[in-house]
Amino acid sequence: MKQAYSADEIMTVSAARLLQNGIVCFVGIGLPSKAANLARLTHAPDLVLIYESGPIGAKPSVLPLSIGDGELSTSADTTVSTSEIFTFWLQGGRIDVGFLGAAQVDRFANINTTVIGPYENPTVRLPGAGGAPEIAGSAGQVLVILRQNPKSFVERLDFVTSIGHGTGYDYRKTIGLPGRGPVAVITDLGVLQPDQHSKELTLISIHPGVSLDEVRANTRWELKISPSLETSQPPTADELSVLRELEQQTALAHARLGSLAPTLTAKVDRR
Amino acid sequence: MAKIVSISDAVAELIHDGDQIACEGFTHLIPFAAGHEIIRQGRRNLTLIRMTPDLIYDQMIGMGLAAKLVFSWGGNPGVGSLHRLRDAIENRWPSPLAIEELTHAGMVQAYNAGAAGLPFGVLRGFAGTDLPKANPSIRSVTCPFTGESLAAVPAIRPDVSIVHAQRADRRGNVLVWGIIGVQKEAVLAAKRSIVTVEEIVDDLNAPPNACVLPSWIISAVCLAPGGAYPSYAQGYYDRDNRFYQSWDKISRSRDDFLSWMELNVMNRPHSDQEPAGKLRI
């Protein structure tokens, strides 16, 4: 039966539900920012959103395309320098949840956003670290959101950009990381959580209509499945309508010409 | 005291082949007009420092100006890859590009150290990651009080820092607001600096505690209305997100990129890039 929502929609909704009202969330751009704003516009109106560009308490009306879009600053309680964000607010221990995207994860929720292939001679050069490594290290806990496929859920990362649970067990404590690390990885197929002891990612929830075979086929290691595996709650009508309205308004805003719109863009279009 | 001069004079006088330059602006206030003038004047062998290379360094790298890039996140924000940066790293086109890669937190501490006159910056960072293997200048120090091992990064001290801001007064004092990124740190860390501004006014009317760069820490102030476009200048114009999206297509092929640069940068001296209408001064 065809679902009344897309795989991306249930991923975003499942992630949004994990953000409690009133917590302080350091938000990555893209999927994390979409889910965090959905949470703010539904069950968590007092969610405090902090973006690495400096806004604290941002309440954007459309999703930012970049991490530093103007509305993040104009809607925020205050905007501080980028140095201050990382030094006082993140490293200073003010962040409850760091919310990250990823290009690749491994079974311990370590993240690669740097290279595919060898570092010196990469097959694909990805954007790199940004703020993620220190968010992964210092936030009280971490949520990771990404689409699940054989290229993103890999047996071995070519490069560890941001640390999850390292080699598992007490790894984080051993190397002195202040935060608890990833507590959930949310995908378009389900939700995974690290095992309490080994810290290996375990599938705890599967989205309606997705088969276990499908999840396994999209994971390049032998995936652990929770004995009490649940089926994710489908998005409510309210969640879906808020999410779709947000995406629609965002698409309209991003398609609009910049208010300056000098001749540069016109010349592109003529070519 | 800053001299108030044209962008072309400032670039000609202050930026030399082989310099380490930092064009900063965290998504906001990216100094495109100054970057384009550096490209037109054909500087070579530059070390480009910037947290987020963005389109401006993609263009400079694609035009062959850069020998080395120091950065912490090299993508087209919200869109995808910087194709000219990738082509330089993956295929050494148009020339090989050395890279020195940090994180945002590491890079702000390196700027802070440069501005503070310290040899290195310190942070709780990089633990468990492969970044110290990729960049041997990421080291560690032991806290003399607690014994904690902390990450150390060498200070960034650019030969020239270039930033864009909203406003200067006629003496060259500069007011910047909104997302201020590492604008102030970059200018204070540098030996020389160029600040381009949307407008020059009689009085900044800056409230106490506003982010003001005093004239005497800046080498040159240049009038450049629209000088941050296609990024934005809060209070003046929005980010042209549509242009950022279209850059993905323009920059994918070497030929398209080169003809776009020819048309929009090489054959258009700075005055031509001033936006039409009310912003023209």
XYZ file of N, CA, C and O in Angstrom, chain A residues 29 52-55 65-74 79-83 86-87 91 114 119-131 133-134 138 158-163 171 175-178 253-265 267-269 271, chain B residues 26-28 51 71-75 77-81 86 89-90 92 99 101-106 108-109 112 123-131 134 178-182 185 226 229 232 234 236-246 250 256 259-260 263-264 268 275 279:
544
model
N 23.277 22.337 9.244
C 22.437 22.792 8.138
C 21.881 21.580 7.387
O 22.422 20.491 7.473
N 25.977 27.577 14.089
C 27.405 27.859 14.296
C 27.833 29.249 13.798
O 28.863 29.762 14.201
N 27.027 29.851 12.934
C 27.383 31.177 12.434
C 27.193 32.259 13.501
O 27.623 33.390 13.302
N 26.532 31.950 14.613
C 26.419 32.923 15.696
C 25.050 33.166 16.294
O 24.962 33.645 17.421
N 23.937 32.889 15.563
C 22.618 33.153 16.137
C 22.297 32.197 17.295
O 22.521 30.988 17.192
N 19.044 28.269 3.597
C 19.804 27.461 2.632
C 21.223 27.298 3.153
O 21.797 26.226 3.109
N 21.784 28.379 3.675
C 23.135 28.321 4.230
C 23.049 28.426 5.743
O 22.023 28.811 6.291
N 24.160 28.103 6.379
C 24.224 28.145 7.836
C 24.217 29.586 8.356
O 24.078 29.822 9.550
N 24.330 30.561 7.449
C 24.387 31.941 7.903
C 23.382 32.849 7.217
O 23.607 34.050 7.099
N 22.240 32.294 6.749
C 21.223 33.142 6.125
C 20.788 34.248 7.094
O 20.742 34.040 8.305
N 20.427 35.409 6.536
C 20.126 36.579 7.344
C 19.033 36.375 8.375
O 19.092 36.908 9.475
N 18.001 35.584 8.030
C 16.873 35.457 8.932
C 17.252 34.723 10.220
O 16.581 34.873 11.242
N 18.305 33.935 10.183
C 18.751 33.276 11.415
C 19.133 34.333 12.437
O 18.828 34.237 13.622
N 19.810 35.362 11.971
C 20.255 36.434 12.857
C 19.107 37.359 13.260
O 18.933 37.678 14.437
N 18.283 37.760 12.275
C 17.225 38.724 12.611
C 16.156 38.098 13.509
O 15.487 38.807 14.258
N 22.961 37.506 18.444
C 23.914 36.919 17.510
C 25.318 37.245 18.013
O 25.653 38.415 18.210
N 26.116 36.206 18.234
C 27.480 36.415 18.743
C 28.481 36.024 17.656
O 28.100 35.498 16.610
N 29.751 36.290 17.897
C 30.766 35.952 16.895
C 30.914 34.426 16.807
O 30.554 33.694 17.726
N 31.462 33.977 15.690
C 31.652 32.543 15.490
C 32.621 31.983 16.535
O 32.459 30.868 17.021
N 33.605 32.788 16.895
C 34.545 32.367 17.927
C 33.816 32.123 19.245
O 34.038 31.111 19.922
N 31.679 28.801 19.394
C 32.422 27.559 19.630
C 33.108 27.544 20.990
O 33.212 26.498 21.628
N 33.577 28.706 21.429
C 34.373 28.731 22.665
C 33.487 28.702 23.905
O 33.640 27.830 24.759
N 31.989 24.640 23.646
C 33.035 24.101 24.517
C 32.715 24.378 25.992
O 33.056 23.587 26.871
N 34.711 13.929 4.981
C 35.952 14.516 4.470
C 36.341 13.981 3.085
O 36.443 14.774 2.137
N 43.227 10.050 1.669
C 43.193 11.496 1.914
C 44.032 12.258 0.894
O 43.612 13.299 0.388
N 45.236 11.736 0.612
C 46.155 12.465 -0.281
C 45.679 12.461 -1.735
O 46.057 13.317 -2.514
N 44.895 11.445 -2.077
C 44.505 11.301 -3.472
C 43.061 10.801 -3.549
O 42.793 9.687 -3.975
N 42.122 11.642 -3.107
C 40.754 11.156 -2.921
C 40.006 10.906 -4.223
O 40.228 11.589 -5.217
N 39.120 9.901 -4.203
C 38.203 9.700 -5.323
C 37.158 10.811 -5.311
O 36.812 11.380 -6.334
N 36.605 11.072 -4.125
C 35.649 12.171 -3.971
C 36.078 13.030 -2.792
O 36.255 12.539 -1.679
N 36.244 14.315 -3.043
C 36.544 15.237 -1.966
C 35.207 15.788 -1.449
O 34.476 16.444 -2.194
N 34.890 15.504 -0.200
C 33.675 16.023 0.440
C 34.017 17.358 1.127
O 35.196 17.702 1.252
N 32.990 18.109 1.601
C 33.280 19.445 2.151
C 34.220 19.488 3.355
O 34.938 20.459 3.542
N 34.214 18.464 4.191
C 35.122 18.484 5.337
C 34.395 18.639 6.659
O 33.195 18.363 6.769
N 35.116 19.126 7.660
C 34.675 19.023 9.043
C 33.635 20.059 9.439
O 32.638 19.748 10.069
N 33.884 21.333 9.119
C 33.044 22.400 9.642
C 33.054 22.380 11.153
O 34.089 22.193 11.787
N 31.866 22.544 11.744
C 31.791 22.573 13.205
C 31.594 21.204 13.828
O 31.644 21.069 15.055
N 33.118 18.145 14.299
C 33.939 17.354 15.236
C 33.817 17.821 16.687
O 33.712 16.991 17.599
N 33.807 19.112 16.910
C 33.709 19.592 18.285
C 32.270 19.509 18.803
O 32.063 19.337 19.998
N 31.652 17.686 22.246
C 31.309 18.485 23.425
C 29.827 18.620 23.737
O 29.475 18.960 24.868
N 36.607 5.755 5.344
C 37.910 6.144 4.803
C 38.566 7.215 5.673
O 39.786 7.380 5.660
N 37.748 7.970 6.403
C 38.279 9.069 7.216
C 37.302 9.304 8.364
O 36.097 9.392 8.126
N 37.802 9.375 9.579
C 36.929 9.712 10.711
C 36.991 11.227 10.909
O 37.985 11.767 11.384
N 35.925 11.917 10.479
C 35.875 13.368 10.626
C 35.378 13.740 12.024
O 35.930 14.634 12.667
N 34.296 13.081 12.456
C 33.694 13.380 13.754
C 33.510 12.069 14.499
O 33.022 11.087 13.928
N 33.867 12.093 15.757
C 33.855 10.841 16.508
C 32.462 10.535 17.035
O 31.763 11.409 17.542
N 35.036 3.822 24.873
C 36.006 4.573 24.077
C 35.975 6.073 24.373
O 37.007 6.698 24.595
N 39.182 8.443 25.996
C 39.931 9.546 25.384
C 39.476 10.916 25.913
O 39.902 11.953 25.419
N 38.604 10.921 26.899
C 38.290 12.168 27.604
C 37.298 13.087 26.916
O 37.332 14.307 27.112
N 36.392 12.521 26.104
C 35.378 13.379 25.465
C 34.297 13.736 26.479
O 33.783 12.872 27.173
N 33.942 15.020 26.574
C 32.984 15.430 27.590
C 31.545 14.950 27.350
O 30.832 14.628 28.292
N 10.941 30.883 -1.185
C 11.920 31.892 -0.756
C 13.259 31.690 -1.467
O 13.903 32.655 -1.874
N 13.667 30.446 -1.639
C 14.974 30.197 -2.264
C 14.956 30.423 -3.771
O 15.998 30.641 -4.381
N 13.776 30.345 -4.358
C 13.690 30.557 -5.804
C 13.625 32.039 -6.163
O 13.817 32.429 -7.297
N 13.348 32.858 -5.146
C 13.242 34.295 -5.382
C 14.632 34.864 -5.670
O 15.616 34.425 -5.106
N 14.673 35.846 -6.523
C 15.946 36.522 -6.777
C 16.397 37.243 -5.520
O 15.567 37.730 -4.758
N 17.701 37.326 -5.322
C 18.203 38.151 -4.235
C 17.692 39.567 -4.431
O 17.448 40.002 -5.560
N 17.510 40.320 -3.338
C 16.897 41.639 -3.467
C 17.800 42.596 -4.248
O 17.355 43.598 -4.772
N 19.088 42.268 -4.326
C 20.002 43.100 -5.092
C 19.927 42.716 -6.573
O 19.793 43.554 -7.444
N 19.991 41.408 -6.787
C 19.849 40.821 -8.116
C 20.439 41.671 -9.230
O 19.731 42.117 -10.121
N 21.715 41.940 -9.198
C 22.299 42.674 -10.315
C 22.461 41.774 -11.535
O 21.881 40.692 -11.577
N 23.226 42.212 -12.452
C 23.236 41.557 -13.751
C 23.913 40.192 -13.772
O 23.790 39.479 -14.742
N 24.629 39.829 -12.715
C 25.336 38.546 -12.735
C 24.393 37.388 -13.058
O 24.656 36.600 -13.935
N 23.265 37.331 -12.347
C 22.357 36.207 -12.519
C 21.748 36.207 -13.927
O 21.655 35.176 -14.561
N 23.009 37.208 -16.613
C 23.968 36.735 -17.617
C 24.098 35.221 -17.591
O 24.343 34.602 -18.604
N 23.936 34.639 -16.398
C 23.976 33.185 -16.318
C 22.832 32.596 -17.122
O 23.001 31.677 -17.897
N 21.655 33.180 -16.911
C 20.468 32.631 -17.549
C 20.520 32.742 -19.068
O 19.966 31.921 -19.770
N 23.127 32.411 -20.933
C 24.157 31.611 -21.582
C 23.609 30.313 -22.140
O 22.720 29.728 -21.580
N 31.441 34.970 7.407
C 30.842 33.640 7.580
C 29.475 33.617 6.913
O 28.458 33.929 7.535
N 29.464 33.285 5.613
C 28.273 33.277 4.771
C 27.747 34.692 4.509
O 27.380 35.029 3.400
N 27.751 35.521 5.531
C 27.366 36.925 5.437
C 28.595 37.755 5.043
O 29.718 37.396 5.388
N 37.528 30.144 6.622
C 36.837 29.013 7.256
C 36.011 28.245 6.231
O 36.067 27.039 6.153
N 41.522 25.865 5.468
C 40.060 25.973 5.569
C 39.512 24.971 6.572
O 40.222 24.106 7.061
N 38.184 25.103 6.845
C 37.560 24.106 7.716
C 36.272 23.501 7.138
O 35.823 22.474 7.626
N 35.658 24.124 6.156
C 34.489 23.494 5.497
C 34.395 24.000 4.063
O 34.115 25.178 3.839
N 34.589 23.112 3.092
C 34.693 23.534 1.699
C 33.551 23.065 0.827
O 33.757 22.280 -0.103
N 32.348 23.535 1.107
C 31.212 23.185 0.250
C 30.471 24.426 -0.203
O 30.778 25.545 0.215
N 27.221 26.041 0.456
C 26.285 25.813 1.561
C 24.874 25.489 1.094
O 24.274 26.242 0.349
N 24.354 24.354 1.570
C 23.000 23.949 1.244
C 22.825 23.426 -0.169
O 21.745 23.012 -0.552
N 23.885 23.465 -0.987
C 23.777 23.064 -2.383
C 24.607 21.802 -2.665
O 24.103 20.830 -3.230
N 25.870 21.795 -2.272
C 26.686 20.613 -2.530
C 28.161 20.938 -2.574
O 28.683 21.632 -1.697
N 28.825 20.476 -3.628
C 30.276 20.620 -3.733
C 30.665 21.992 -4.259
O 29.890 22.662 -4.945
N 37.102 20.988 -5.774
C 37.240 19.536 -5.940
C 38.141 19.189 -7.107
O 38.971 18.281 -7.019
N 41.730 19.572 -6.091
C 42.235 18.530 -5.188
C 42.257 17.165 -5.884
O 43.236 16.431 -5.803
N 41.167 16.848 -6.597
C 41.059 15.504 -7.175
C 41.895 15.354 -8.445
O 42.435 14.286 -8.717
N 44.108 18.095 -9.752
C 45.196 19.087 -9.818
C 44.987 20.089 -10.951
O 45.938 20.510 -11.611
N 46.614 21.588 0.758
C 45.549 21.958 1.688
C 45.971 21.740 3.132
O 46.730 20.827 3.448
N 43.868 21.547 6.652
C 42.464 21.438 6.995
C 42.290 21.430 8.503
O 42.946 20.679 9.209
N 41.369 22.271 8.978
C 41.069 22.337 10.412
C 39.569 22.124 10.606
O 38.869 21.715 9.698
N 39.084 22.391 11.808
C 37.648 22.451 12.072
C 37.319 23.918 12.330
O 38.225 24.734 12.562
N 36.022 24.257 12.344
C 35.657 25.642 12.660
C 36.213 26.045 14.022
O 36.777 27.132 14.182
N 36.042 25.157 15.022
C 36.503 25.499 16.370
C 38.022 25.686 16.391
O 38.542 26.585 17.067
N 38.742 24.855 15.644
C 40.197 24.984 15.567
C 40.593 26.274 14.883
O 41.514 26.988 15.301
N 38.857 29.128 14.584
C 38.617 30.357 15.348
C 39.685 30.525 16.436
O 40.105 31.650 16.717
N 40.147 29.422 17.013
C 41.208 29.567 18.016
C 42.528 30.001 17.369
O 43.319 30.715 17.987
N 42.045 33.676 16.865
C 42.124 34.340 18.169
C 43.581 34.478 18.598
O 43.994 35.523 19.105
N 42.260 24.375 22.419
C 40.853 24.001 22.469
C 40.716 22.541 22.864
O 41.677 21.769 22.790
N 39.502 22.199 23.288
C 39.196 20.791 23.498
C 38.615 20.313 22.189
O 37.446 20.547 21.902
N 39.450 19.699 21.366
C 38.974 19.348 20.035
C 39.793 18.248 19.382
O 40.832 17.846 19.914
N 39.313 17.779 18.242
C 39.981 16.811 17.355
C 40.108 15.408 17.935
O 40.506 14.486 17.220
N 39.801 15.204 19.235
C 40.039 13.891 19.849
C 39.264 12.812 19.109
O 38.084 12.973 18.815
N 39.929 11.721 18.785
C 39.304 10.584 18.131
C 39.173 10.719 16.627
O 38.778 9.778 15.951
N 39.487 11.890 16.067
C 39.299 12.078 14.623
C 40.611 11.839 13.874
O 41.685 11.779 14.468
N 40.499 11.708 12.557
C 41.695 11.522 11.719
C 42.321 12.844 11.297
O 43.317 12.857 10.571
N 41.758 13.966 11.741
C 42.273 15.263 11.268
C 43.730 15.513 11.653
O 44.488 16.034 10.826
N 45.904 14.053 9.093
C 45.884 14.746 7.804
C 46.602 16.095 7.884
O 47.130 16.590 6.895
N 25.159 42.010 12.465
C 24.531 40.787 11.973
C 25.433 39.608 12.300
O 26.054 39.577 13.357
N 25.531 38.672 11.381
C 26.454 37.546 11.590
C 27.868 38.065 11.314
O 28.226 38.322 10.161
N 28.633 38.259 12.376
C 29.934 38.930 12.226
C 31.090 37.943 12.093
O 32.218 38.358 11.860
N 30.788 36.639 12.206
C 31.802 35.625 11.920
C 33.098 35.877 12.649
O 33.117 36.092 13.866
N 34.212 35.860 11.904
C 35.529 36.142 12.490
C 36.128 37.408 11.865
O 37.349 37.548 11.762
N 38.454 39.306 14.357
C 39.633 38.500 14.660
C 40.580 38.469 13.462
O 41.807 38.576 13.613
N 27.198 46.738 -2.851
C 26.934 45.434 -3.482
C 28.147 44.526 -3.459
O 28.146 43.477 -4.097
N 27.785 40.749 -2.785
C 26.895 39.961 -3.623
C 27.671 38.875 -4.365
O 28.754 39.167 -4.872
N 25.407 38.331 1.230
C 24.498 39.425 1.542
C 25.116 40.403 2.527
O 26.172 40.154 3.110
N 23.523 42.511 5.623
C 22.299 42.721 6.392
C 21.960 44.197 6.476
O 22.815 45.037 6.768
N 21.011 45.809 3.853
C 21.198 46.341 2.500
C 20.576 45.433 1.438
O 19.804 45.870 0.617
N 20.932 44.162 1.450
C 20.351 43.226 0.486
C 20.499 41.804 1.003
O 21.340 41.515 1.841
N 19.610 40.915 0.481
C 19.575 39.522 0.913
C 20.577 38.675 0.152
O 21.024 39.051 -0.935
N 20.826 37.502 0.728
C 21.650 36.517 0.031
C 20.895 36.032 -1.198
O 19.688 35.756 -1.139
N 21.569 35.956 -2.335
C 20.914 35.470 -3.544
C 21.054 33.950 -3.580
O 21.937 33.409 -4.249
N 20.162 33.286 -2.847
C 20.243 31.821 -2.762
C 20.110 31.183 -4.138
O 20.695 30.145 -4.406
N 19.340 31.832 -5.034
C 19.178 31.271 -6.372
C 20.506 31.275 -7.127
O 20.827 30.342 -7.866
N 21.314 32.326 -6.911
C 22.608 32.333 -7.577
C 23.515 31.221 -7.039
O 24.222 30.547 -7.798
N 23.485 31.028 -5.709
C 24.288 29.940 -5.133
C 23.900 28.594 -5.735
O 24.743 27.738 -5.977
N 22.578 28.421 -5.975
C 22.144 27.172 -6.590
C 22.618 27.083 -8.035
O 23.054 26.035 -8.493
N 22.574 28.208 -8.757
C 22.967 28.155 -10.168
C 24.491 27.977 -10.323
O 24.952 27.481 -11.342
N 27.102 26.201 -13.234
C 28.141 26.986 -13.908
C 29.521 26.398 -13.658
O 30.372 26.340 -14.550
N 32.608 26.057 -18.985
C 31.528 26.953 -18.546
C 32.040 27.918 -17.487
O 31.708 29.105 -17.496
N 34.288 30.604 -19.118
C 33.587 31.640 -19.889
C 32.739 32.514 -18.968
O 32.597 33.711 -19.226
N 32.213 31.937 -17.898
C 31.468 32.775 -16.929
C 32.407 33.801 -16.290
O 32.051 34.983 -16.158
N 33.227 36.606 -18.739
C 32.091 37.510 -18.949
C 31.799 38.382 -17.719
O 31.558 39.578 -17.837
N 31.820 37.769 -16.534
C 31.325 38.460 -15.336
C 32.401 39.083 -14.457
O 32.093 39.922 -13.621
N 34.826 42.875 -16.601
C 33.976 43.862 -15.922
C 34.726 44.465 -14.759
O 34.720 43.911 -13.666
N 25.701 47.796 -8.094
C 24.313 47.492 -8.419
C 23.572 48.743 -8.865
O 23.909 49.856 -8.473
N 21.155 51.812 -4.476
C 22.412 51.575 -3.780
C 23.593 52.272 -4.448
O 24.648 52.385 -3.878
